[in-house]
mmCIF file of C-alpha atoms in Angstrom:
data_model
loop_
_atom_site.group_PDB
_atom_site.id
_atom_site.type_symbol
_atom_site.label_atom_id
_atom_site.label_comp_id
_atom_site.label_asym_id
_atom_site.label_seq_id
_atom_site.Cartn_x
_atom_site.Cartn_y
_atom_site.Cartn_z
ATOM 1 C CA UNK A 1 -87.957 -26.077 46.559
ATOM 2 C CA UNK A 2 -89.082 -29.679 46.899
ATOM 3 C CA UNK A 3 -87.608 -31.304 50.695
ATOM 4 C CA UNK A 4 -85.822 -34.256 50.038
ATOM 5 C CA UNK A 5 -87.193 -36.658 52.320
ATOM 6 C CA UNK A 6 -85.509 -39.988 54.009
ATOM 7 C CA UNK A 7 -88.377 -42.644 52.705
ATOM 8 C CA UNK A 8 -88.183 -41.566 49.296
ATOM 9 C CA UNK A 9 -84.432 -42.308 49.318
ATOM 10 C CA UNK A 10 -85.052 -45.297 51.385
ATOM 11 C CA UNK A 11 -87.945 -46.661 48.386
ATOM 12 C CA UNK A 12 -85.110 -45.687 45.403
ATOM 13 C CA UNK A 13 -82.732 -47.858 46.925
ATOM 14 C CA UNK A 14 -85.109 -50.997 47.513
ATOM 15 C CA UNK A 15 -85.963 -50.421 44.135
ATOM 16 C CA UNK A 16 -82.217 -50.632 42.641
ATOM 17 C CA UNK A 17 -81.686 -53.728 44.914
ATOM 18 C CA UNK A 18 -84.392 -55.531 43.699
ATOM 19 C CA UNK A 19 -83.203 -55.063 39.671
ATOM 20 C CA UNK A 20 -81.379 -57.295 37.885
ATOM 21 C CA UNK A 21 -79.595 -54.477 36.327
ATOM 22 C CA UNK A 22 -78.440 -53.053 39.224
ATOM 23 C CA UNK A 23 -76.718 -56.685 40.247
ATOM 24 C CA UNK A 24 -74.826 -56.372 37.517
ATOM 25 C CA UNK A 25 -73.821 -52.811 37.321
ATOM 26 C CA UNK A 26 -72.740 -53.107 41.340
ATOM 27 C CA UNK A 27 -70.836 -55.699 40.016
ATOM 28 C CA UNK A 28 -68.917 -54.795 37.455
ATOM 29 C CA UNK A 29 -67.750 -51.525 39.513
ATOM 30 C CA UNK A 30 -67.171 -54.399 42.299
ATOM 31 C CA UNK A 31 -64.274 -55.699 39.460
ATOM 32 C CA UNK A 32 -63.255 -52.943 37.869
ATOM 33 C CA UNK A 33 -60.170 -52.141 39.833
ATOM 34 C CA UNK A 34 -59.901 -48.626 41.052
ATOM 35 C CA UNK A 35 -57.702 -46.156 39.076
ATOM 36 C CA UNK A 36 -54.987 -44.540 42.132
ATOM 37 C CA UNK A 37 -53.867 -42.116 39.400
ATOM 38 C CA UNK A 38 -56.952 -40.413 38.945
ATOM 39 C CA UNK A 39 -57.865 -40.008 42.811
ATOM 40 C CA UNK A 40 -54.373 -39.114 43.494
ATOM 41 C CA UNK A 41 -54.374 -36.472 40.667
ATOM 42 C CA UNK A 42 -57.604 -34.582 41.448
ATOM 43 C CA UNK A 43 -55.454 -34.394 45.309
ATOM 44 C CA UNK A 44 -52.540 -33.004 44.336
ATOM 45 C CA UNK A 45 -54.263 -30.632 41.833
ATOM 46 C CA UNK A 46 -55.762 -29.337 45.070
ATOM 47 C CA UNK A 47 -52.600 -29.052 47.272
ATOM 48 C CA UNK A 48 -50.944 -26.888 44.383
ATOM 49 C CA UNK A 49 -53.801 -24.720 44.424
ATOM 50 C CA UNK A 50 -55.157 -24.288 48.339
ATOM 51 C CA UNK A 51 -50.792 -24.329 49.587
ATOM 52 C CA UNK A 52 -49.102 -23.309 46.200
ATOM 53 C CA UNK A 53 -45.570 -22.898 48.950
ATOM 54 C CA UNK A 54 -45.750 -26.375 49.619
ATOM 55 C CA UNK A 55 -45.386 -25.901 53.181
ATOM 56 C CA UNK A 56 -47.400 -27.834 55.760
ATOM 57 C CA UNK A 57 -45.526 -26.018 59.108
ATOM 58 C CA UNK A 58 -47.106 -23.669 61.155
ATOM 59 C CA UNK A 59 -46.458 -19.756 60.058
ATOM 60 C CA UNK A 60 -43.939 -17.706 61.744
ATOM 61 C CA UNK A 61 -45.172 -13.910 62.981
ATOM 62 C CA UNK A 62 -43.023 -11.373 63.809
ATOM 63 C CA UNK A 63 -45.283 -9.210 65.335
ATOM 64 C CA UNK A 64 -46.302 -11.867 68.206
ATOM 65 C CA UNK A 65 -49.068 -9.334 69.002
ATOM 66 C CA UNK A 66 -50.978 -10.130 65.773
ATOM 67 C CA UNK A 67 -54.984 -10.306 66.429
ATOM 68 C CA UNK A 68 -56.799 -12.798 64.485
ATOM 69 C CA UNK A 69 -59.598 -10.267 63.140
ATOM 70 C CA UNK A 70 -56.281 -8.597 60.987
ATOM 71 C CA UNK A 71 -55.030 -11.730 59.882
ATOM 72 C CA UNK A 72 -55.897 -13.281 56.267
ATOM 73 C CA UNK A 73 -55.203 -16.180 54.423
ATOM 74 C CA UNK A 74 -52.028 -14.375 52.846
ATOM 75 C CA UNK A 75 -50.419 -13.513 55.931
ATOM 76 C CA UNK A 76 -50.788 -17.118 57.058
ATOM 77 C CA UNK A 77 -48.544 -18.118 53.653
ATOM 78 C CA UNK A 78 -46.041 -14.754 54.348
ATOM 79 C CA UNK A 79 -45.977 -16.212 57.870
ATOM 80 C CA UNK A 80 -45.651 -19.828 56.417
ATOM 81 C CA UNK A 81 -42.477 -18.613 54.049
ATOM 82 C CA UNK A 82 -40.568 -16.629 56.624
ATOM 83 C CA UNK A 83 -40.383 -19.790 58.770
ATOM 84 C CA UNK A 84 -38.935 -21.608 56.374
ATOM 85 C CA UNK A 85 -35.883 -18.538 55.637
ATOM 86 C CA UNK A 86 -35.634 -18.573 59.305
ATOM 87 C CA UNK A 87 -34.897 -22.619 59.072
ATOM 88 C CA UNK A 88 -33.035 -22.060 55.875
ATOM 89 C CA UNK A 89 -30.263 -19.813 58.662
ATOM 90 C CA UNK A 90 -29.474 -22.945 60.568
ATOM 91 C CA UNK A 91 -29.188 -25.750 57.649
ATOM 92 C CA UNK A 92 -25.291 -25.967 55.756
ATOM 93 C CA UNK A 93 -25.441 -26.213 52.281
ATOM 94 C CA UNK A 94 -24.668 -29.328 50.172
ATOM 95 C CA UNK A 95 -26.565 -33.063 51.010
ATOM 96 C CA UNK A 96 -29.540 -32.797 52.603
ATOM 97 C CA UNK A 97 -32.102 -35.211 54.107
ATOM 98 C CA UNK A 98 -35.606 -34.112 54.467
ATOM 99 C CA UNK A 99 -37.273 -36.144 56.680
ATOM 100 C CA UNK A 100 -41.151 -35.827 56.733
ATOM 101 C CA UNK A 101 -40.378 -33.572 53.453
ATOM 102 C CA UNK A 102 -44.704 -32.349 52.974
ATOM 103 C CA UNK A 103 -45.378 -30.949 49.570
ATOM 104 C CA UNK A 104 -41.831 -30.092 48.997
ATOM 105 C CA UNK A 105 -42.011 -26.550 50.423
ATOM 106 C CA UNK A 106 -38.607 -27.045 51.849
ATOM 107 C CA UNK A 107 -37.104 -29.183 48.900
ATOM 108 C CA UNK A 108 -37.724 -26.185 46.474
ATOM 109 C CA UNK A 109 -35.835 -23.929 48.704
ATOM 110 C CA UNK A 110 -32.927 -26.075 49.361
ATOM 111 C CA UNK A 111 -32.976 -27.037 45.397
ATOM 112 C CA UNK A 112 -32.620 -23.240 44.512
ATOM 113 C CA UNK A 113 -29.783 -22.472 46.870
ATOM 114 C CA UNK A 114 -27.947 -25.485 44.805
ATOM 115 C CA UNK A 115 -28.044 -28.330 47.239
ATOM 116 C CA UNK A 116 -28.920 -31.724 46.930
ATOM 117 C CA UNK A 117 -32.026 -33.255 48.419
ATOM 118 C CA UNK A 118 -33.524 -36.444 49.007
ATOM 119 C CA UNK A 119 -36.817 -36.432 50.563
ATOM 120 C CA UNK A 120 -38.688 -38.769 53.025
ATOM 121 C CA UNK A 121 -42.024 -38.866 53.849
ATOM 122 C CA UNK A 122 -44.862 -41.786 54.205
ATOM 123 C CA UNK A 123 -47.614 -40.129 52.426
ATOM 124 C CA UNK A 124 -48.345 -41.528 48.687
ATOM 125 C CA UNK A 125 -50.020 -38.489 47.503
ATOM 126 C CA UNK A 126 -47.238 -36.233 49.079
ATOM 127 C CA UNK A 127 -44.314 -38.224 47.551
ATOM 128 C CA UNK A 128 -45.908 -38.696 44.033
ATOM 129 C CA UNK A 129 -46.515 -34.758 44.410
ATOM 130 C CA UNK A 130 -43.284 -33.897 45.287
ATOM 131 C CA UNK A 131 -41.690 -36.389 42.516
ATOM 132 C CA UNK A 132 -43.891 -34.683 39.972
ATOM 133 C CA UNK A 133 -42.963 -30.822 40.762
ATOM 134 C CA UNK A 134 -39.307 -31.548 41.769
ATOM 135 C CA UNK A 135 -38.103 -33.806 39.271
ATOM 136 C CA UNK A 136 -35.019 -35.203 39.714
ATOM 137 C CA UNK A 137 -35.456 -35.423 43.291
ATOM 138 C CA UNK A 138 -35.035 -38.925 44.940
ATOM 139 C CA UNK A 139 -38.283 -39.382 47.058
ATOM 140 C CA UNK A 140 -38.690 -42.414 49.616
ATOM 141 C CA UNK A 141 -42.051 -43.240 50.058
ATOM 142 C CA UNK A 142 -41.916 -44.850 54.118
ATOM 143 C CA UNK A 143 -41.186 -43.830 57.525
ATOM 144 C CA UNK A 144 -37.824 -42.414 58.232
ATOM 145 C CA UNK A 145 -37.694 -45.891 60.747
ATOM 146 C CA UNK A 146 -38.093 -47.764 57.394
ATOM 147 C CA UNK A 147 -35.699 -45.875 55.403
ATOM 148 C CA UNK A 148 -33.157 -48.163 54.297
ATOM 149 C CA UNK A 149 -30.154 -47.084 52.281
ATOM 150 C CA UNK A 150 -27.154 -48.726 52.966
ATOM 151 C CA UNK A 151 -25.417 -46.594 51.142
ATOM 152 C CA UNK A 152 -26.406 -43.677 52.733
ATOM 153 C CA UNK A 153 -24.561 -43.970 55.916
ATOM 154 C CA UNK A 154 -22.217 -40.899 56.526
ATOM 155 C CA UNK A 155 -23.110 -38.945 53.403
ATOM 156 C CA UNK A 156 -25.446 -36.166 54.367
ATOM 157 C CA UNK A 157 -24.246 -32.738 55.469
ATOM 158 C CA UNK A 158 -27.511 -32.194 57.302
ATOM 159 C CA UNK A 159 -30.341 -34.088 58.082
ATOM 160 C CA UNK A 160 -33.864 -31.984 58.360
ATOM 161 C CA UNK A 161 -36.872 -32.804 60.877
ATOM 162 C CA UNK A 162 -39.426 -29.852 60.072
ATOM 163 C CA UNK A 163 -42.293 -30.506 62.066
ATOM 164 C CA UNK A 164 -41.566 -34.520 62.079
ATOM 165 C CA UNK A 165 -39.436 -35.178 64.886
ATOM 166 C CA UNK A 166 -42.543 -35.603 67.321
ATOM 167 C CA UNK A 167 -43.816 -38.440 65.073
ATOM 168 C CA UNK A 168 -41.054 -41.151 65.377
ATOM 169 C CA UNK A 169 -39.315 -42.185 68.584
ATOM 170 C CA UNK A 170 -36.814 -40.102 69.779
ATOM 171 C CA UNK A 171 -34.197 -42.756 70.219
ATOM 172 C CA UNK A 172 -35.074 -43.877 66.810
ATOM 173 C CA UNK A 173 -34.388 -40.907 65.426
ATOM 174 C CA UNK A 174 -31.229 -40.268 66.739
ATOM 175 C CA UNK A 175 -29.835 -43.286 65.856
ATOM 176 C CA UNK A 176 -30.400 -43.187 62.413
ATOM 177 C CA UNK A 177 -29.754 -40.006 61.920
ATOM 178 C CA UNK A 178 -26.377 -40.335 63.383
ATOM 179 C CA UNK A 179 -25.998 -42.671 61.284
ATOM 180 C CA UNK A 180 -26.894 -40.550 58.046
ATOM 181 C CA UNK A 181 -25.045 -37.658 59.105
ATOM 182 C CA UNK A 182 -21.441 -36.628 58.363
ATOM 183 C CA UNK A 183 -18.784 -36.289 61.276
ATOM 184 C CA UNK A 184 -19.201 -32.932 61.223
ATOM 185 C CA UNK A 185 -23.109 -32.353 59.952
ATOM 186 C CA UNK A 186 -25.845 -30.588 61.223
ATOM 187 C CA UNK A 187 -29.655 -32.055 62.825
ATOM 188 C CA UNK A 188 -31.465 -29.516 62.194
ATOM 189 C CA UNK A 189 -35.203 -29.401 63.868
ATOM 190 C CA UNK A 190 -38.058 -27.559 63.716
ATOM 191 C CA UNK A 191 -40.684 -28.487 66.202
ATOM 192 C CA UNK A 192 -42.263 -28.343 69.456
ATOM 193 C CA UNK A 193 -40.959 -30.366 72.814
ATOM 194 C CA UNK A 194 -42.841 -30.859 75.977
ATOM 195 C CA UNK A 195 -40.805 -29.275 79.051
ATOM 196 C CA UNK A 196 -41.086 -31.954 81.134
ATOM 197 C CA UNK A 197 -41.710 -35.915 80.691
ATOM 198 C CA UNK A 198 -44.436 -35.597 83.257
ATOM 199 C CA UNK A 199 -46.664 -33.912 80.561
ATOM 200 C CA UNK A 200 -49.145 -35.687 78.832
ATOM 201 C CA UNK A 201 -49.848 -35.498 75.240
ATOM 202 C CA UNK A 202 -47.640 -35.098 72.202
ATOM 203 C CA UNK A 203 -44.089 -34.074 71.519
ATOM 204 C CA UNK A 204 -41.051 -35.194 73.067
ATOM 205 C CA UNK A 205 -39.567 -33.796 76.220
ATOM 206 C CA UNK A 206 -36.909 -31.352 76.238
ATOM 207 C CA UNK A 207 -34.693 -33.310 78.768
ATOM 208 C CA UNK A 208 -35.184 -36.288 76.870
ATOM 209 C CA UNK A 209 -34.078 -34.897 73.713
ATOM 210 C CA UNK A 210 -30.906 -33.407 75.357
ATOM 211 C CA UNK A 211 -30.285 -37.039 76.736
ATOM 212 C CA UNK A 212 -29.762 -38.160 73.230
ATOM 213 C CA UNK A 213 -27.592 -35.099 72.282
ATOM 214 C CA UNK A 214 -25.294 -36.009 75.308
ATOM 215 C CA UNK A 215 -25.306 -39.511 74.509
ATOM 216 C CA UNK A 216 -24.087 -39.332 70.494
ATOM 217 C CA UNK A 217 -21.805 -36.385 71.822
ATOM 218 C CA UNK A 218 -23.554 -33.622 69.914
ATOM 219 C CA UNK A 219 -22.886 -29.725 70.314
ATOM 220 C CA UNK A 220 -26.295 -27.309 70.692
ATOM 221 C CA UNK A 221 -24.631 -24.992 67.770
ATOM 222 C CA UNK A 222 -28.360 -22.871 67.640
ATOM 223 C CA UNK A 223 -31.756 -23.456 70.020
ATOM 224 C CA UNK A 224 -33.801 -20.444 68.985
ATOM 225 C CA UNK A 225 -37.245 -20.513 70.718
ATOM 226 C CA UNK A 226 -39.714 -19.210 68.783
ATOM 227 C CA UNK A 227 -42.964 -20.167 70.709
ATOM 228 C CA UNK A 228 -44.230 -16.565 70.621
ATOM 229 C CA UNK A 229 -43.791 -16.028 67.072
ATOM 230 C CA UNK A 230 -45.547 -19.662 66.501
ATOM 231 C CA UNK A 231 -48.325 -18.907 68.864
ATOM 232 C CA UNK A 232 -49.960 -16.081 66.804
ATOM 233 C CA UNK A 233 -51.179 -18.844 64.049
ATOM 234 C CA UNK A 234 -51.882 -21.276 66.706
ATOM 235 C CA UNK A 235 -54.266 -18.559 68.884
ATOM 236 C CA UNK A 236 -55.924 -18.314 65.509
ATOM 237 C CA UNK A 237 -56.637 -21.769 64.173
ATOM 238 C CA UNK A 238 -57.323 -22.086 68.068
ATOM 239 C CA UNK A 239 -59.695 -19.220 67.676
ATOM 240 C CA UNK A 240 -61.444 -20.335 64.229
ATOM 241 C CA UNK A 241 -62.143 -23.748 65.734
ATOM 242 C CA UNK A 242 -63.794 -22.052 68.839
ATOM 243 C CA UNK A 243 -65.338 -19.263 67.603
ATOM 244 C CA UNK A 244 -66.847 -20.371 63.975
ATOM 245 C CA UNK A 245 -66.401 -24.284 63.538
ATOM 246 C CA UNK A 246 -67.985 -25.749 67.055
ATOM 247 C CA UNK A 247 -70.882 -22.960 66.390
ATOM 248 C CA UNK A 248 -71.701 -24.179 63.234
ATOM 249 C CA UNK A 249 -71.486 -27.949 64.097
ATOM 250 C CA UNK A 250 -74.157 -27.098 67.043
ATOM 251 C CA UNK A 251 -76.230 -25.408 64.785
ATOM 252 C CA UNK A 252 -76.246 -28.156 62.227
ATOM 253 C CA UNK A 253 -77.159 -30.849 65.189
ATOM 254 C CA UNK A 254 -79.767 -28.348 66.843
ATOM 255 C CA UNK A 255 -81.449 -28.212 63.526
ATOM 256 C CA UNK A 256 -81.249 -31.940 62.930
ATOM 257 C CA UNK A 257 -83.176 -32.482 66.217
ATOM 258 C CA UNK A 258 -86.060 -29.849 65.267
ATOM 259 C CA UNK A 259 -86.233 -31.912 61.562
ATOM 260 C CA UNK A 260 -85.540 -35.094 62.583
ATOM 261 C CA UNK A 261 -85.423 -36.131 66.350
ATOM 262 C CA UNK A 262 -85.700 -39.550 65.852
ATOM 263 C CA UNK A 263 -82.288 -39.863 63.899
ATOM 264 C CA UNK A 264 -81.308 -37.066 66.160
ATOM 265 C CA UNK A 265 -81.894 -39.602 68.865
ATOM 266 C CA UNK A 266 -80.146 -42.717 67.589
ATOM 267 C CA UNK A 267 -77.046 -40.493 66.445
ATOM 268 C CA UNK A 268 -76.433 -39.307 70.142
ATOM 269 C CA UNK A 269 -73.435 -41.536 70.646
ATOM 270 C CA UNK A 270 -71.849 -40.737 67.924
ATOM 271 C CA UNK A 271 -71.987 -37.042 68.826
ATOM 272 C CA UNK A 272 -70.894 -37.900 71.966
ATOM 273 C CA UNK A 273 -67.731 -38.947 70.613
ATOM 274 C CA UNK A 274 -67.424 -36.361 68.670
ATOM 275 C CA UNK A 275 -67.650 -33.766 70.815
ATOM 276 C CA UNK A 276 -65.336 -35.404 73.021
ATOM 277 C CA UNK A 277 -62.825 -35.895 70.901
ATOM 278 C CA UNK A 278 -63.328 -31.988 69.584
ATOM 279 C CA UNK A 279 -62.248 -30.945 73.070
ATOM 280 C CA UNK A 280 -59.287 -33.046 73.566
ATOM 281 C CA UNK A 281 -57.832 -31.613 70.205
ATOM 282 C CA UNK A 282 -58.964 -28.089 71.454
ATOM 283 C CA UNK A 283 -57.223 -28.186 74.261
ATOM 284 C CA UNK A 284 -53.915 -29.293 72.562
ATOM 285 C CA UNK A 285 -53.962 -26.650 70.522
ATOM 286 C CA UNK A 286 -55.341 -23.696 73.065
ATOM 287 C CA UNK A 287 -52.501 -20.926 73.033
ATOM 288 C CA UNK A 288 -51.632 -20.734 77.312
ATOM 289 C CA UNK A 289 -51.956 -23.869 77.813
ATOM 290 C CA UNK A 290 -49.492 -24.664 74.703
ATOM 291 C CA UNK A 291 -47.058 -21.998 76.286
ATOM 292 C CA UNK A 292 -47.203 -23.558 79.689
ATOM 293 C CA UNK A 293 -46.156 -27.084 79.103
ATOM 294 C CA UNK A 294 -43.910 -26.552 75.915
ATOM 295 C CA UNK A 295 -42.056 -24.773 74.055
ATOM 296 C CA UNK A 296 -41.452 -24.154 69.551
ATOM 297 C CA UNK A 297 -37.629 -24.378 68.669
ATOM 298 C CA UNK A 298 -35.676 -24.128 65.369
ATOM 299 C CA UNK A 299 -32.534 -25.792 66.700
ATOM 300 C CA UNK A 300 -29.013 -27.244 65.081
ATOM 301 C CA UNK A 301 -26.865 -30.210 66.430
ATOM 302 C CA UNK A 302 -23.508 -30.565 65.519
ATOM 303 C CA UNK A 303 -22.149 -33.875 65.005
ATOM 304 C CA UNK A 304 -18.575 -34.477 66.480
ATOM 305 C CA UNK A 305 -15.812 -33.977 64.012
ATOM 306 C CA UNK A 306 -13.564 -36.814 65.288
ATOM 307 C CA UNK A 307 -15.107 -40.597 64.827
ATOM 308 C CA UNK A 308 -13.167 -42.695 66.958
ATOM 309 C CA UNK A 309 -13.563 -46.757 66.975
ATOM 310 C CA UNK A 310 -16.932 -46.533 69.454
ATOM 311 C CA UNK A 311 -18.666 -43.807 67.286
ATOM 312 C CA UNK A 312 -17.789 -45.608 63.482
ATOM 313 C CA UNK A 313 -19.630 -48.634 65.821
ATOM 314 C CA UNK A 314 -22.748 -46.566 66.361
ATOM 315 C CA UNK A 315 -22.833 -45.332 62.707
ATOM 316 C CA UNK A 316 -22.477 -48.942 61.065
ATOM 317 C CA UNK A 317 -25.221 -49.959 63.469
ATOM 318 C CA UNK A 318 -27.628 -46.855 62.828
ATOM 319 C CA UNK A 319 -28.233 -48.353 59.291
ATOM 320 C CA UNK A 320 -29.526 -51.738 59.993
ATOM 321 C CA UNK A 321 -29.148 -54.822 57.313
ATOM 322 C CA UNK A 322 -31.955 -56.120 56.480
#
């Protein structure tokens, strides 16, 4: 087998540089504008084949004892679908927001049950998937902070934050959806909060979140944590990363210094970073240390019945006119 070395590639391109037919060719593919479709396509062809569900949560174990070396790629999607009909327990039936909606895991569920769904999320390829499988479904392409329906306010019977929650601001949140929401309708959420403020990192903290709660005058109807039965697929994408991907990235850098130390050598920084970075997401996601400082919950707020002059205030002013 004949080595592909770096000069020879570095001669080829001199050569098409120096052409005249490689100005033009370069370009005419400079012009040529790019075709979205096609890219976005040959992506969602591969998210209906690699997560056929559509779900993008974490998988739910009821055996919290579950070692990774019995696990397979089909328990992760059992483990994926049994989260979701434990979620499905705690969300009414009729209008639903679904904020941060995925691939429309979630929307197909609520869909067969007979409710009504719109879906947010702020991913292109995600809403032009989910608007291709689900049609008839009314998809927002934005952030939920840039979600602006007037005509939305007070319509929904639930609003949904599956594994979204953590990625706007919590007051945010709250104020829109309390704005969305019935008197009478359900926040459901299904994520993970830090226990305390003091803890650094991502989420939102617990007290915080029960702050907001307080403040709109919502009722804890469910608060189900499920940390241990989420910690069984985080101890083994945890354990993956540690145990098969950082090998095999040392390997491949070990072997690019025996081949070629000089690149070796001017890539340092850059592997520096790397590395560094590789740790900090490590340790995010390693299993005690996840358990320690917070906690998984599937949880459903209840939003007061009675809307009194202050409270129809706070709804008109959750939807903002723009």
């Amino acid at each position: 087998m004949k080595k592909y070395r770096i000069w020879t590639a570095a001669g080829r391109t001199s050569v098409r540089l120096l052409h005249p037919r490689s100005w033009y060719r370069t370009v005419k593919l400079a012009m040529t504008p790019r075709d979205r479709r096609n890219r976005d396509d040959l992506q969602l062809g591969l998210y209906g084949k690699v997560l056929p569900s559509g779900f993008l949560h974490y998988a739910y174990f009821e055996d919290t004892d579950r070692p990774l070396a019995k696990m397979c790629i089909q328990d992760v999607l059992d483990g994926q679908a049994l989260y979701a009909e434990k979620l499905m327990e705690l969300i009414p039936r009729g209008r639903i927001l679904d904020v941060g909606c995925g691939l429309g895991g979630m929307v197909n569920l609520l869909r067969q049950r007979g409710d009504e769904v719109v879906a947010v999320t702020p991913d292109g390829p995600q809403a032009s998937y989910v608007r291709k499988k689900y049609p008839g479904v009314e998809v927002h392409e934005c952030k939920f902070q840039r979600l602006h329906v007037p005509e939305y306010a007070g319509t929904f019977d639930a609003v949904l934050n599956s594994e979204s929650l953590q990625y706007i601001p919590l007051p945010k949140a709250a104020e829109l959806v309390n704005g969305y929401l019935k008197p009478g309708g359900s926040w459901v959420i299904a994520d993970y909060f830090k226990l305390t403020s003091e803890t650094p990192g991502s989420g939102h903290p617990w007290p915080a979140f029960e702050q907001v709660l307080e403040q709109y005058g919502y009722q804890l109807t469910a608060n189900r944590d499920v940390t241990p039965n989420i910690l069984v697929s985080l101890n083994a994408t945890h354990g993956l990363a540690q145990d098969v991907a950082r090998p095999m990235i040392e390997f491949m850098i070990q072997k690019l210094n025996l081949k070629r130390p000089a690149l070796s050598f001017m890539l340092e920084d850059i592997f520096e970073e790397m590395w560094r970075t590789i740790d900090i997401n490590l340790d995010d996601i390693e299993p005690s240390k996840f358990a320690a400082t917070r906690k998984y919950v599937m949880v459903s707020a209840l939003k007061p019945v009675s809307v009194g002059v202050e409270n129809k205030t706070e709804r008109t002013k959750a939807i903002p006119v723009m």
